[in-house]
Each structure stands twice: as C-alpha cells, then as structure tokens.
Amino acid sequence: MNPYAILNQNKYHRVSDGIIRSLLENCETASHILILVWPQLGDFDSLEYAWWLQREAQKLASQKLAIRAVGIGNLASGRRFCEYSGFPPENLFVDPHGELHRQLNLYSGLNFSLPGLSQSQKAWLNLLLMCAGIGSPGTLAEVFRGYKGDRLAPQLIGDDEIIQATPLPAFQGSFFQLAGGSGFQRPFELATLRLRNMVEVLKNWQTYVPDSAYLTQRGGTFLFDTKGQLLYEHRDPGILGFAANMSQPLSFLSLIETHRCT
C-alpha cells in the first residue's frame, strides 16, 4: 500500500492534548507534508533529528511545510521529548507499540537471540550489537564523524553558546575553535551534542522508554505533496542513519523548490 494511504488511515494520541487524531489533520493549507516516523523517543536518531528541525525552524516555516512526527512511546515520553527538544507537541504523535513502523515495513533492527532471554533482554542485546555496527550499516562511521569533525557539515554550536553536557563542566562554544576554526562541524562538536542527548535520556529513562522491547526499531522520512504523491522517502538502515546525507540531514527538502518549478 502507498505510504500516504497508510498514514491517512491511522490515528494516534497527539502529545499536546492527548486526543486521538489523524496524522494528516490540518495539513490542507500546506504546500508539502513531511512525515517523520521516529524510533523510540529516547533514541539518538529521534533527538538528533528534532535538533536539526529546530535549527532550521524559521526557514522551514517560510516554506509552508506541514511537519508531523510519530515516535514510539507514550504521552509522558512525548511531553518530555518536546520539553527538551523544542519540537512542537501539537505536531508529535505517539505509537506505543510501533504499529505504524510495521505497516510501513521499516527496519525493525537486528533480531539475534539466545535461549532464555526475555523480549526486553533480547532487545538490549541486539541494540548493543547494532551500536557496534552489526546489522546497522554506517553506524560506526557516523560515530567517528561526530568525533573527528566534518568540513561538509555546518558549524553546530555557536561561539557564544554555553554547553551543559554532564559529566563535562560547562563551557562556551568558542572552545571548539581550538579544534580547528569555525564555519564547519569541528572535532568533538557533534559528539558533544550526542553526549548531552544521552545524559538527558539516561536521567529520564523510564519516561523516554516505557517499553524496551522496541529499542532496535528504526524509522523513516516521507515527503509528500498535497495530493499525496510521494516525492521522497528514506528508510533508516541502522542507528544514526536517519538521513541519506548525515552532514546535511535536511538537504532533501531542496526537492520542494524543484517540485514547485515543475
């Protein structure tokens, strides 16, 4: 079935008010519709994707783009996620058991098992293996990119920004100039943002991850025009693989201008 048809027939709890609503409600006046199907709301990918959206929020608003996201979790997960990430709660929906992910045939992650393991223990085992790159192509390379820097990616932290990333002491963003300059992703810059996300999730683990059975489930990105035509899709192949171009995760949105000109 076409992804748009699947999305159009499903309803989920909206984080802002807890009411069950269609994902595509109130998208009628938008020029395009971006649907983000995220893994666990406490997942690296979900938090990092939301960070990029907040970074580009002003530009995205000018494009009249309707953005809706569905993440695995419950209303408490969603509220905490929005408080931390700044993602609008009226645009976030929760799917407690990843039903939408299965309907869209998104990658469920590594499925290795050992005798006697519970479902939760099996999920943890597979998550650790995926973090090591097993059944998760590109993960290790992406982890290393966070440490070594990337001249094809923009600067992520402002020079005047104060960074709080326990266990590191608070420091100013200009510190990263010592690692090589400015105007691009400096060494350790992305790794610092990921550390901050990890600390946030670990401190609030039960809230972010109410059911660990879905730890390995991956997500996807779907861009439609207002007629439901699929213009772009990305199906996450593994952890830290939420974009085809991780240096510029939202670069695919250039298709909107191309589509307007056709």
mmCIF file with all atom_site columns, C-alpha atoms in Angstrom, residues 97 99 129 132 136 164 195 204 236:
data_model
loop_
_atom_site.group_PDB
_atom_site.id
_atom_site.type_symbol
_atom_site.label_atom_id
_atom_site.label_alt_id
_atom_site.label_comp_id
_atom_site.label_asym_id
_atom_site.label_entity_id
_atom_site.label_seq_id
_atom_site.pdbx_PDB_ins_code
_atom_site.Cartn_x
_atom_site.Cartn_y
_atom_site.Cartn_z
_atom_site.occupancy
_atom_site.B_iso_or_equiv
_atom_site.pdbx_formal_charge
_atom_site.auth_seq_id
_atom_site.auth_comp_id
_atom_site.auth_asym_id
_atom_site.auth_atom_id
_atom_site.pdbx_PDB_model_num
ATOM 1 C CA . HIS A 1 97  ? 3.989  -0.431 20.050 1.00 0.00 ? 97  HIS A CA 1
ATOM 2 C CA . GLU A 1 99  ? 2.429  -0.480 14.721 1.00 0.00 ? 99  GLU A CA 1
ATOM 3 C CA . LEU A 1 129 ? 25.321 -5.278 18.685 1.00 0.00 ? 129 LEU A CA 1
ATOM 4 C CA . ALA A 1 132 ? 28.903 -1.945 17.331 1.00 0.00 ? 132 ALA A CA 1
ATOM 5 C CA . SER A 1 136 ? 23.460 -1.458 11.436 1.00 0.00 ? 136 SER A CA 1
ATOM 6 C CA . GLN A 1 164 ? 25.998 21.843 29.572 1.00 0.00 ? 164 GLN A CA 1
ATOM 7 C CA . LEU A 1 195 ? 26.518 13.257 24.833 1.00 0.00 ? 195 LEU A CA 1
ATOM 8 C CA . ASN A 1 204 ? 14.792 10.104 32.440 1.00 0.00 ? 204 ASN A CA 1
ATOM 9 C CA . ASP A 1 236 ? 16.722 4.204  8.201  1.00 0.00 ? 236 ASP A CA 1
#
